XYZ file of C-alpha atoms in Angstrom:
575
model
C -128.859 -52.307 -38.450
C -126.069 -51.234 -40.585
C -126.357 -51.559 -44.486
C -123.910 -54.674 -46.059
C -120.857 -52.773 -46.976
C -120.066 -54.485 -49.751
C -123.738 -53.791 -51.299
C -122.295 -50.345 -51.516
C -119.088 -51.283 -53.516
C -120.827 -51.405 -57.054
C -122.809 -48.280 -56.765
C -119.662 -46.411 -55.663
C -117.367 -47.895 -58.508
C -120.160 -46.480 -61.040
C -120.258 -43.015 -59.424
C -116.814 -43.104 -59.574
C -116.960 -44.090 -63.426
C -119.642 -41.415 -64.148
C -117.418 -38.424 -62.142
C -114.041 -39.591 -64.086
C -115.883 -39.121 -67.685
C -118.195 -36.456 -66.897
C -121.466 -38.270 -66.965
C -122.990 -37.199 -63.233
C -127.028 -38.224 -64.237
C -126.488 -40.368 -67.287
C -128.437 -43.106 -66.018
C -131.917 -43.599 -65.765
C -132.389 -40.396 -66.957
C -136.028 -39.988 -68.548
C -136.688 -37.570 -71.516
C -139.470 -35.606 -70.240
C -137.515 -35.281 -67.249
C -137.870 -31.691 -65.191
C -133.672 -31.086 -65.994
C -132.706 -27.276 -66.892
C -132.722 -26.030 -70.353
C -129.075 -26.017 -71.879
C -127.833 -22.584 -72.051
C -126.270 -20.896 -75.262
C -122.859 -22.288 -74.773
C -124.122 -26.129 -73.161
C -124.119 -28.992 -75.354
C -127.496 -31.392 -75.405
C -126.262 -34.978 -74.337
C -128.052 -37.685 -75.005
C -130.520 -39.645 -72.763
C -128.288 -42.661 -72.189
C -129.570 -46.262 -70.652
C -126.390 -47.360 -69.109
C -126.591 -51.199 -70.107
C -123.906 -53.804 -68.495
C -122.649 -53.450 -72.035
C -121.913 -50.143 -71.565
C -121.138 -49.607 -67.749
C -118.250 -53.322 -68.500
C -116.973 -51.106 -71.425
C -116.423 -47.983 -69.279
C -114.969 -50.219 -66.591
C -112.851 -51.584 -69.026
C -111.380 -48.280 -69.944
C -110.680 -46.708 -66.341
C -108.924 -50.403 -65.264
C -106.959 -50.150 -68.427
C -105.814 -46.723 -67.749
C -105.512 -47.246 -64.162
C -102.567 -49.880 -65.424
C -100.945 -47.603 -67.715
C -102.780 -48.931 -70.730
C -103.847 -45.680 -71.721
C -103.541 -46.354 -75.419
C -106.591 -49.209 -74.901
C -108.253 -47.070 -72.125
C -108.581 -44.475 -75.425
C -109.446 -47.052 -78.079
C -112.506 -48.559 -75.838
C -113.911 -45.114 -75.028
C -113.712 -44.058 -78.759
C -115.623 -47.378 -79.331
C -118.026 -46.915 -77.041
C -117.915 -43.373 -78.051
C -119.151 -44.302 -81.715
C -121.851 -46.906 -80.073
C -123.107 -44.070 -78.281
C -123.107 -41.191 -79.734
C -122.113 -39.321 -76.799
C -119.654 -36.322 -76.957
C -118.516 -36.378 -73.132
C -117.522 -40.068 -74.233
C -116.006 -38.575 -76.722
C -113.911 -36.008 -75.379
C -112.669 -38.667 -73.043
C -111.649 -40.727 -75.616
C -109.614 -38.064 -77.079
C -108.272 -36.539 -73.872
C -106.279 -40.205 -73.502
C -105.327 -40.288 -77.010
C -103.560 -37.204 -76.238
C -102.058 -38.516 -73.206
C -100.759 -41.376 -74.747
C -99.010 -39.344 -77.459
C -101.290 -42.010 -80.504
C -101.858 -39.729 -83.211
C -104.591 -41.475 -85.010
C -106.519 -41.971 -82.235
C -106.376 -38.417 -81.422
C -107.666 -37.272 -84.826
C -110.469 -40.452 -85.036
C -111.428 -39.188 -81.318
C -110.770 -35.445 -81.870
C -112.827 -35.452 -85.104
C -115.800 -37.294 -83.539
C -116.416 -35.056 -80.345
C -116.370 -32.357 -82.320
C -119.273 -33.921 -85.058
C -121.089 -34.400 -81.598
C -120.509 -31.165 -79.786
C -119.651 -28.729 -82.977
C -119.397 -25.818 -80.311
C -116.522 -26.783 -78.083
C -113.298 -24.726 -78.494
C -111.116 -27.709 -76.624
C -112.823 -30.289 -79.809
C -111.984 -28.002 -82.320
C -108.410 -27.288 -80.743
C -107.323 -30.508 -80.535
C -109.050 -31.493 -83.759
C -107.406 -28.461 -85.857
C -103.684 -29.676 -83.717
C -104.205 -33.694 -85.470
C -105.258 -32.250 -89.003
C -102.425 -30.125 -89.665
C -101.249 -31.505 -92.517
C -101.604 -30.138 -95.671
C -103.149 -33.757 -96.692
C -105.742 -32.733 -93.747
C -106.355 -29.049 -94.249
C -109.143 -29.641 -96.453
C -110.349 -32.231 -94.459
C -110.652 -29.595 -91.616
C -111.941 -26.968 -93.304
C -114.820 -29.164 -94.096
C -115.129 -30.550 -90.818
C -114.905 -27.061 -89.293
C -117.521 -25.731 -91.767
C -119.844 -28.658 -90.778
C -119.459 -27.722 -87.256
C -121.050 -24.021 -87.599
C -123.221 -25.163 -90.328
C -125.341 -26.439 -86.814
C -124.789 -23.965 -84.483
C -128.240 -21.574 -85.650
C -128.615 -19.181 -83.102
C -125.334 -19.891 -81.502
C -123.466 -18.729 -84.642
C -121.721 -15.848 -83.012
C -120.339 -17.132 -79.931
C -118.688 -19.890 -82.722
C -117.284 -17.878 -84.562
C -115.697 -15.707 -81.911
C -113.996 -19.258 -80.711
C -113.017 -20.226 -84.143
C -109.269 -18.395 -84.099
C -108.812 -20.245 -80.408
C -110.066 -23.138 -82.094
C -107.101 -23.050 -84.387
C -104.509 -21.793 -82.215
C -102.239 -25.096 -82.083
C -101.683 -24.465 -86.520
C -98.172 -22.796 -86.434
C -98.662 -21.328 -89.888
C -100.364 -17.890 -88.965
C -101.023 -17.075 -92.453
C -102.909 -20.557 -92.850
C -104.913 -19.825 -90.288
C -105.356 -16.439 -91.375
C -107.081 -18.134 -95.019
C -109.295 -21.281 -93.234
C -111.051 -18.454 -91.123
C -111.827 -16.194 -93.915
C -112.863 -19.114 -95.538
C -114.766 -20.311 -92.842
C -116.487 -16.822 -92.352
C -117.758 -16.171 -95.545
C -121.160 -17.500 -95.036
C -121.586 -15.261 -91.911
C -120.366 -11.765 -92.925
C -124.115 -10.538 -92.080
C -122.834 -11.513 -88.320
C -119.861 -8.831 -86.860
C -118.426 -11.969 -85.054
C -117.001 -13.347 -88.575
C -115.578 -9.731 -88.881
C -114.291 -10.146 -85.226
C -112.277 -13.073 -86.313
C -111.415 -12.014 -89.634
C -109.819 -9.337 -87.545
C -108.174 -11.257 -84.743
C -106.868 -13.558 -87.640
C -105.037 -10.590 -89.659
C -103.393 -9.034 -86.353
C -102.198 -13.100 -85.718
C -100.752 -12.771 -89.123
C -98.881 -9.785 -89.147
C -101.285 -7.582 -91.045
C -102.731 -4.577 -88.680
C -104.027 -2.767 -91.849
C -106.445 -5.773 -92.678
C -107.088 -6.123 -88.864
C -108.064 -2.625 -88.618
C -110.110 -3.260 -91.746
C -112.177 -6.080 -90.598
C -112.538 -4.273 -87.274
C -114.775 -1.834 -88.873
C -116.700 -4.095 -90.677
C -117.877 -5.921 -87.412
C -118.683 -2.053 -86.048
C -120.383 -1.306 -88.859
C -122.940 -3.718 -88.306
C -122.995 -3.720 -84.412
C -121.610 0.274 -83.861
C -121.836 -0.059 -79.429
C -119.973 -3.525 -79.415
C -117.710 -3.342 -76.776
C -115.446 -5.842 -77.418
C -114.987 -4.762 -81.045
C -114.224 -1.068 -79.566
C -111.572 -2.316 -77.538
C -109.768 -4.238 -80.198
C -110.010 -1.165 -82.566
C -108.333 1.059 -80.096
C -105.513 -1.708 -79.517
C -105.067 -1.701 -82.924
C -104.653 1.636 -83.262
C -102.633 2.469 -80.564
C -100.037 0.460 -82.075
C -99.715 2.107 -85.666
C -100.098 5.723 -83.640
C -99.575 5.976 -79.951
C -102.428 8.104 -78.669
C -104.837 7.499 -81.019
C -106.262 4.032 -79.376
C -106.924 6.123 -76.442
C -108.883 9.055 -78.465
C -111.185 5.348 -80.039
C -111.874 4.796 -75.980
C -112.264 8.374 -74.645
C -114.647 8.634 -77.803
C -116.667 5.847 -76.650
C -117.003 6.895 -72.859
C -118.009 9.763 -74.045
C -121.236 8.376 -75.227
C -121.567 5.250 -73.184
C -119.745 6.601 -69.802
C -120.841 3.534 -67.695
C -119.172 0.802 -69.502
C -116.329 -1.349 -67.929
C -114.265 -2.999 -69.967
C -113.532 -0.023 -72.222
C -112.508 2.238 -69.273
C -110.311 -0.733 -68.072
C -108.574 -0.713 -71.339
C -108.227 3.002 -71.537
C -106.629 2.993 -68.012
C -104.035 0.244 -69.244
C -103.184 2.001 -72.281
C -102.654 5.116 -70.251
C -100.457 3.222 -68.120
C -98.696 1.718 -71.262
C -97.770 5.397 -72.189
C -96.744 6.425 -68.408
C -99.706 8.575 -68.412
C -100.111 8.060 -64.615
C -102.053 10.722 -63.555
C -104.797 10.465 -66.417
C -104.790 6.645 -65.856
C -105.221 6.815 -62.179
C -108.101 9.386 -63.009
C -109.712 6.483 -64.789
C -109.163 4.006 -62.208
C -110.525 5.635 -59.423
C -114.056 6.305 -61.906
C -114.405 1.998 -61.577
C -113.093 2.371 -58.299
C -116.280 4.452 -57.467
C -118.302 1.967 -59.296
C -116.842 -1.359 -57.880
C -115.137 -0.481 -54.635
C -114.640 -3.956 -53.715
C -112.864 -4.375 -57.192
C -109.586 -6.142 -56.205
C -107.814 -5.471 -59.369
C -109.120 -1.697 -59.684
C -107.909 -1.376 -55.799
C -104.470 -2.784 -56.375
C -104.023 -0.550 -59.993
C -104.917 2.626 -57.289
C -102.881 1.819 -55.320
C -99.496 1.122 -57.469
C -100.227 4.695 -59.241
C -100.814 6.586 -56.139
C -97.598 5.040 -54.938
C -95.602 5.883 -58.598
C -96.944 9.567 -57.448
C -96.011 9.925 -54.333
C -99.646 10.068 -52.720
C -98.459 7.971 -49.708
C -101.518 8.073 -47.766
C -104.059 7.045 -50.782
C -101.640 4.488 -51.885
C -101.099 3.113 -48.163
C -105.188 3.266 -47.281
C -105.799 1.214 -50.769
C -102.994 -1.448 -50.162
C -104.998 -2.071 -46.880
C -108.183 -1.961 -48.351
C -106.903 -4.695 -50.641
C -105.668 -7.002 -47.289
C -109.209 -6.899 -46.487
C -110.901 -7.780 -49.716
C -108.111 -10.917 -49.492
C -105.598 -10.248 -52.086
C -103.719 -13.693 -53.193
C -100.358 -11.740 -52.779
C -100.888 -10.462 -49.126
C -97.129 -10.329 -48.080
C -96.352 -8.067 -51.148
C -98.965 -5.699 -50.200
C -97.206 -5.623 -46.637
C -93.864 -4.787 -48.834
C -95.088 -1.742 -50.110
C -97.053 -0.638 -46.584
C -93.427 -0.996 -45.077
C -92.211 0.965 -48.058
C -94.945 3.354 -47.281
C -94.005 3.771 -44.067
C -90.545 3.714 -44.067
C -91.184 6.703 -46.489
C -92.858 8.454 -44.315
C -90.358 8.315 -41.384
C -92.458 5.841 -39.315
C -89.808 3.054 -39.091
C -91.694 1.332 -36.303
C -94.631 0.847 -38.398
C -92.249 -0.065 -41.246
C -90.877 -2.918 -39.348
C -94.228 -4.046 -38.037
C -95.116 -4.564 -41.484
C -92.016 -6.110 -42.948
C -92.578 -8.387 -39.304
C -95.699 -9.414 -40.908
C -94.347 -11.095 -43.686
C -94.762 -15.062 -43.806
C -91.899 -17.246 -45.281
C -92.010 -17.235 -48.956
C -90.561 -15.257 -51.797
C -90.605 -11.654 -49.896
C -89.561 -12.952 -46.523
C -85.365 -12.179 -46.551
C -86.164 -9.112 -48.527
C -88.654 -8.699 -45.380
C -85.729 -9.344 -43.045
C -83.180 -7.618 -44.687
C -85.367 -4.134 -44.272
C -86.094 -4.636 -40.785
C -82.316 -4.860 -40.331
C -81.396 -1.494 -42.455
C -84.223 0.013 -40.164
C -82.632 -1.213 -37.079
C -78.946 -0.084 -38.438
C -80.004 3.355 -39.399
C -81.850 3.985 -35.823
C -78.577 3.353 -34.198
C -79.257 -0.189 -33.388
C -76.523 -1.836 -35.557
C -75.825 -5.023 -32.870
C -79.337 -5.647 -32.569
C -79.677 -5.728 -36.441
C -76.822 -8.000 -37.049
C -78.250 -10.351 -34.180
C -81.495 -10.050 -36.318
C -80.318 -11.591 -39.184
C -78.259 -13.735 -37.783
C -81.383 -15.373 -35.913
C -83.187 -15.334 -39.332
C -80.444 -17.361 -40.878
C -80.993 -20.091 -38.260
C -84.454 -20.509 -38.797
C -83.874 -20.593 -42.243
C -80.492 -22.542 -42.581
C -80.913 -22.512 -47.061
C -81.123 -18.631 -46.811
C -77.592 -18.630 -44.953
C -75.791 -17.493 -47.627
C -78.255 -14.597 -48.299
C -78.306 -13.346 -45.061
C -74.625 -13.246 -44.589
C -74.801 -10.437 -47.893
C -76.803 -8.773 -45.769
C -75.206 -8.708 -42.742
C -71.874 -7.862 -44.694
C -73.902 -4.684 -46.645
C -74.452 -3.163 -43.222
C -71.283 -3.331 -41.779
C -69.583 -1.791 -45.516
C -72.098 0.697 -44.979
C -70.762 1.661 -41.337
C -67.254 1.416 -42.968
C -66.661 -1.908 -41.288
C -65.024 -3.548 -43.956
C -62.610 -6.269 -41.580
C -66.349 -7.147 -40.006
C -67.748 -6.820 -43.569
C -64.761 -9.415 -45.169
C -64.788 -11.956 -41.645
C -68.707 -12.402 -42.496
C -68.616 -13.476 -45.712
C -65.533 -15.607 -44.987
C -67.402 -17.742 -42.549
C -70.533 -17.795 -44.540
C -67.937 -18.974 -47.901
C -66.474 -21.355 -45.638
C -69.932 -23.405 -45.248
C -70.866 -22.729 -49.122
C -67.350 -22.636 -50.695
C -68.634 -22.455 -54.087
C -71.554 -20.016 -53.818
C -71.378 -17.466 -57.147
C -72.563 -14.482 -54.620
C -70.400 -15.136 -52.244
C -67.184 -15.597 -54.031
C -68.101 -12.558 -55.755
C -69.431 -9.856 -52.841
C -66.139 -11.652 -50.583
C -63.906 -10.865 -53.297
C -64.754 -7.058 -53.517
C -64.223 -6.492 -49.934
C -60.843 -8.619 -49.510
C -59.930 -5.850 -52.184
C -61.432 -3.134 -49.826
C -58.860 -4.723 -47.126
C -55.874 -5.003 -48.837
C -56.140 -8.628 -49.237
C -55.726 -8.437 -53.064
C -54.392 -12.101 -53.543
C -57.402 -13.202 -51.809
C -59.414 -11.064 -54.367
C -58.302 -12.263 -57.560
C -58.075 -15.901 -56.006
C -61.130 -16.179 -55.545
C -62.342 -13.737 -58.525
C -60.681 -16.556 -60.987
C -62.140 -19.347 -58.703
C -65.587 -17.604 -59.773
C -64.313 -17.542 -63.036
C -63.831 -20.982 -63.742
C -67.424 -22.044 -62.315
C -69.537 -19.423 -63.776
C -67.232 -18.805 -66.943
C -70.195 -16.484 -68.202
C -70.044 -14.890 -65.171
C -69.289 -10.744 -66.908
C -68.822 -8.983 -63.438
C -65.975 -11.488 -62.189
C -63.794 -10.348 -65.438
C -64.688 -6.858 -65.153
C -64.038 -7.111 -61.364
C -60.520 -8.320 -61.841
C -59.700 -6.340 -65.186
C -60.969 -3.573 -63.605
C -58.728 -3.995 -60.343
C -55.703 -4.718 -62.335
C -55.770 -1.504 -63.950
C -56.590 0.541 -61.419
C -53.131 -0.312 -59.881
C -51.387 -0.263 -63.208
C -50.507 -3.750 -62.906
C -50.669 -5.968 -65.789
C -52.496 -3.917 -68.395
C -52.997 -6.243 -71.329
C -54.128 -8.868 -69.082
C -56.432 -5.898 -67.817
C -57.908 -5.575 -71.222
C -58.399 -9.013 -72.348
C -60.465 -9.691 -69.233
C -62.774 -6.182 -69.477
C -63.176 -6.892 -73.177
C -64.011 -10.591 -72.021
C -67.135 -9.094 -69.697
C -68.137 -6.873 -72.423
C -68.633 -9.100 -74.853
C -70.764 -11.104 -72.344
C -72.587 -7.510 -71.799
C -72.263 -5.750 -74.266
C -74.540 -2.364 -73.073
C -73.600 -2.430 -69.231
C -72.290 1.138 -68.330
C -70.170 -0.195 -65.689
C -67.896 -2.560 -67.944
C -67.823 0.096 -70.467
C -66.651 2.297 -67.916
C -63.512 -0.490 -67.171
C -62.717 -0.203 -70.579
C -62.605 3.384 -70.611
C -60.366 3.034 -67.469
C -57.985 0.381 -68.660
C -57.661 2.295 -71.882
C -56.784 5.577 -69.743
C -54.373 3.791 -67.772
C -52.942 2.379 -71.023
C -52.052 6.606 -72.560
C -54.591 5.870 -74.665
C -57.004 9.122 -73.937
C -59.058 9.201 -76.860
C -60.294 5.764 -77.017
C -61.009 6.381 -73.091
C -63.027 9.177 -73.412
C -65.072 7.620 -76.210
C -65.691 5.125 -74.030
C -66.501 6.934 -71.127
C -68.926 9.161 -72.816
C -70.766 5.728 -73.822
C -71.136 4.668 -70.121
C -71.964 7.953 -68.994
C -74.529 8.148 -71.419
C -75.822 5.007 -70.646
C -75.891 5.803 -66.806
C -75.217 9.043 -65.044
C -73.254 7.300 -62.365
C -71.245 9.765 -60.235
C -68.128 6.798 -60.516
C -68.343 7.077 -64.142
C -68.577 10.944 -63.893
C -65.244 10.857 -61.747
C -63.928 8.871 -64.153
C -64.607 11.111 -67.638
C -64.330 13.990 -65.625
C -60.661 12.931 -65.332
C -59.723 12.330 -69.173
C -61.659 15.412 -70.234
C -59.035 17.096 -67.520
C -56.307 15.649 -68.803
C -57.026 16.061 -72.480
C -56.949 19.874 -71.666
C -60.611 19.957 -71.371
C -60.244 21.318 -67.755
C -64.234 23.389 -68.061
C -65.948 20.327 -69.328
C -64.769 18.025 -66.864
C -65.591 20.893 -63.832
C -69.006 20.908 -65.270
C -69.393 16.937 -65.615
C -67.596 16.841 -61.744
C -69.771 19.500 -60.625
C -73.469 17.746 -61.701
C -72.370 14.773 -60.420
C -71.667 16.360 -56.867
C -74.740 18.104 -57.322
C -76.811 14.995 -57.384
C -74.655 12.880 -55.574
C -72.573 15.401 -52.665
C -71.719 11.616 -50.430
C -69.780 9.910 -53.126
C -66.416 9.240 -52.159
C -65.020 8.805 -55.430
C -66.254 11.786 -56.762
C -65.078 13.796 -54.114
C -61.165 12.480 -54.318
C -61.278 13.196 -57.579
C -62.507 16.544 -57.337
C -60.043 17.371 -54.817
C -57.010 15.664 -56.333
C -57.721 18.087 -59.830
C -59.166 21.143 -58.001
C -58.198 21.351 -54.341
């Protein structure tokens, strides 16, 4: 015989209650009942009878909320909250309060969850965030003292929540003063000296961190987490010497973790890759199934050039489940396209699911495909992406066009990103990359229509005014016009080599050779670009300078023997 349904509707709105507030087993519970021992960090709840008083108050609440009164949903669980004595009650009371932006309530609510459960960070957060005031600071610091006052043996964990605790106080100096305050009673524990320490860093005083530091070591010398934030410390007032705290400590305690971890990091903070993937690979040993040690291994054997480490860890990582799974199958194809196996490459970059690396993906298998020979099959490629994924479009006609400039197909190049504009007529990328290859055909009103159609929707847009001032000069047309645009990129960006190389150029074309080659020498400094070299090379040349700019010509061929540029320049000075 099946059970009356709607027997079951009561029971199953009170579960419901209990699970929304946090109070699975409040009723019926019996004190001498056989219920674990709180741990260090649990709060004791009360015992609570739940009375129709108290279950048509909590109903109350949740039917209030569940109508958007969330201001009375708060008020009647801070009521019932006081009545009870209960600090999950509590902290539901002041969870609304927050939620419906009612600052007293938040403090009243705030205030009383943490008098019932003195050791929760979120009570003391939230309480610390509605006392802000400087009417209230005393008011906290009382409140806060109160709180430890009860903690006994749970004093240190406190106190090592305390500067969480008063995160939300923007003054970092005032925070900073309530902890040392709040601390003094405890300086016999290193966890007030832990916060003292944490407190001065938060403040902008590493001397007094450091300071405090050693006065939590001093009374617990093999604290880890004290060790670590020394070493921090000091490896910001003097690079290496945060490392020497940690390779100190290993030294003496050579199994422990988190100290080798940090040590790694900081390695890797200094691009010390080699000693830093030494440590790694010690944890690695230790924890093999360590997904974060793997994945570290992995990105430094790849920085080195240890293909087959790097490539057997990124695997070992697909195993252990990695959240990230289709960047690990970027780097294998990177791995293997490295190490001439393009078929494996593109199995990999096949692999990829839709998502943020998926035309990146796409885009590799079709420079694969181009640079085997197969330059149809990786235009049809792409072109079949883009109709599975019509919003990409746009992206994979960039592509497309990149391979076809790259097999000096620059009509194909220009008719691709025609179409593709046609569809998107006001896409920023494709204005732009279209632009830059009408130029490339001749088509230069096409180029600086649509360059100053770019313009005037993205008027931040740097590259379109270099792109155009740059253009202008390089056919001596227009000069001043040249400049004003150049100058107008520039000031947009101000440290990008390139524009600063179009200034160089436009002052050059203008007679003007000194303020070119200052320029030039900027952007060449900035980035050894063999362009930029052709470019300097040129007014070094003509300011009489004829070894310097063979030796600035020469370097660049050296490191760059394709570049066109470089090598009409070269032969136009020094056939």
């Amino acid at each position: 015989m099946k059970p009356d349904s709607r027997r079951l509707r009561p029971a199953r709105l009170i579960a419901s209650l209990f699970l929304a507030i946090g109070l699975q087993g409040l009723a019926h519970a019996e004190p001498d009942s056989a219920a674990p021992a709180a741990g260090p960090a649990e709060a004791a709840y009360p015992a609570q009878e739940l009375t129709p008083q108290i279950l048509y108050q909590l109903m109350l609440a949740e039917v209030a909320g569940a109508r958007g009164q969330v201001s009375l949903a708060a008020q009647s669980y801070l009521d019932l909250a006081r009545r009870t004595r209960d600090a999950r009650i509590a902290r539901r009371a002041a969870e609304l309060a927050v939620f419906a932006r009612q600052a007293d309530l938040v403090t009243e609510a705030s205030r009383l969850w943490l008098d019932l459960e003195p050791g929760s960070e979120r009570a003391q957060q939230l309480t610390a965030g509605a006392m802000t005031s400087t009417a209230r600071i005393d008011e906290l610091q009382a409140q806060l003292a109160k709180a430890l006052a009860t903690q006994g043996e749970r004093i240190g964990g406190a106190l090592l929540g305390l500067n969480r605790g008063l995160g939300r106080i923007p003054d970092k100096v005032l925070i900073r003063r309530l902890v040392n305050q709040l601390t003094e009673p405890y300086l016999d524990h290193p966890e007030a000296h832990f916060a003292r320490a944490n407190a001065a860093y938060v403040a902008g005083d590493p001397a007094g961190a450091s300071a405090a530091i050693d006065g939590a070591l001093a009374l617990r010398p093999d604290w880890e987490q004290a060790v670590i934030l020394r070493a921090q410390l000091q490896q910001e007032q003097s690079p290496g010497a945060g490392v020497g705290v940690l390779r100190d400590y290993l030294a003496v305690h050579p199994e422990a973790r988190e100290p080798r971890l940090t040590l790694a990091r900081l390695l890797v903070a200094g691009r010390q890759f080699g000693p830093a993937r030494e440590q790694f690979e010690i944890l690695l040993q230790r924890s093999p199934d360590d997904r974060d040690v793997v994945h570290a291994v992995a990105l430094l054997a790849m920085q080195q050039g240890d293909w087959a480490v790097a490539e057997k860890q990124f695997k070992r990582l697909l195993e252990l489940g990695h959240p990230e799974p289709d960047t690990l199958r970027m780097y294998l194809g990177q791995i293997a396209d490295q190490a001439k196996r393009p078929d494996d490459a593109i199995a990999w970059y096949k692999a990829v699911g839709p998502g943020g690396q998926y035309v990146m993906a796409q885009g590799r298998i079709a420079q694969l495909l181009a640079a085997g020979g197969k330059l149809a099959e990786a235009r049809q490629h792409l072109q079949a992406a883009a109709r599975e994924t019509p919003a990409e479009r746009a992206q994979y006609a960039l592509l497309e066009s990149q391979l076809l400039r790259d097999g000096n197909r620059n009509q194909d190049a220009f008719d691709v990103l025609d179409a593709a504009l046609r569809a998107e007529p006001e896409n920023p990328e494709l204005l732009y990359e279209s632009a830059l290859m009408a130029e490339r055909i001749g088509r230069i009103e096409v180029m600086e229509g649509r360059l100053r159609k770019l313009i005037a929707l993205k008027p931040d847009h740097a590259h379109a005014y270099n792109a155009l001032g740059y253009s202008l000069a390089d056919r001596k047309q227009r000069l001043d016009e040249a400049e004003v645009l150049v100058r107008k990129g520039l000031a947009l960006t101000p440290e990008d080599p390139f524009i600063i190389d179009s200034l160089g150029w436009v002052l050059y074309r203008r007679g003007e050779l000194t303020g070119a080659l200052e320029q030039l020498q900027k952007a060449f400094g900035l980035r050894a670009d063999p362009e930029i070299a052709a470019h300097l090379g040129e007014v070094l040349w003509m300011l009489g300078r004829r070894d310097e700019a063979a030796r600035v010509w020469k370097d660049a061929a050296k490191a760059n023997p394709d570049n066109p540029v470089l090598a009409d320049v070269i032969k136009k000075f020094k056939p």
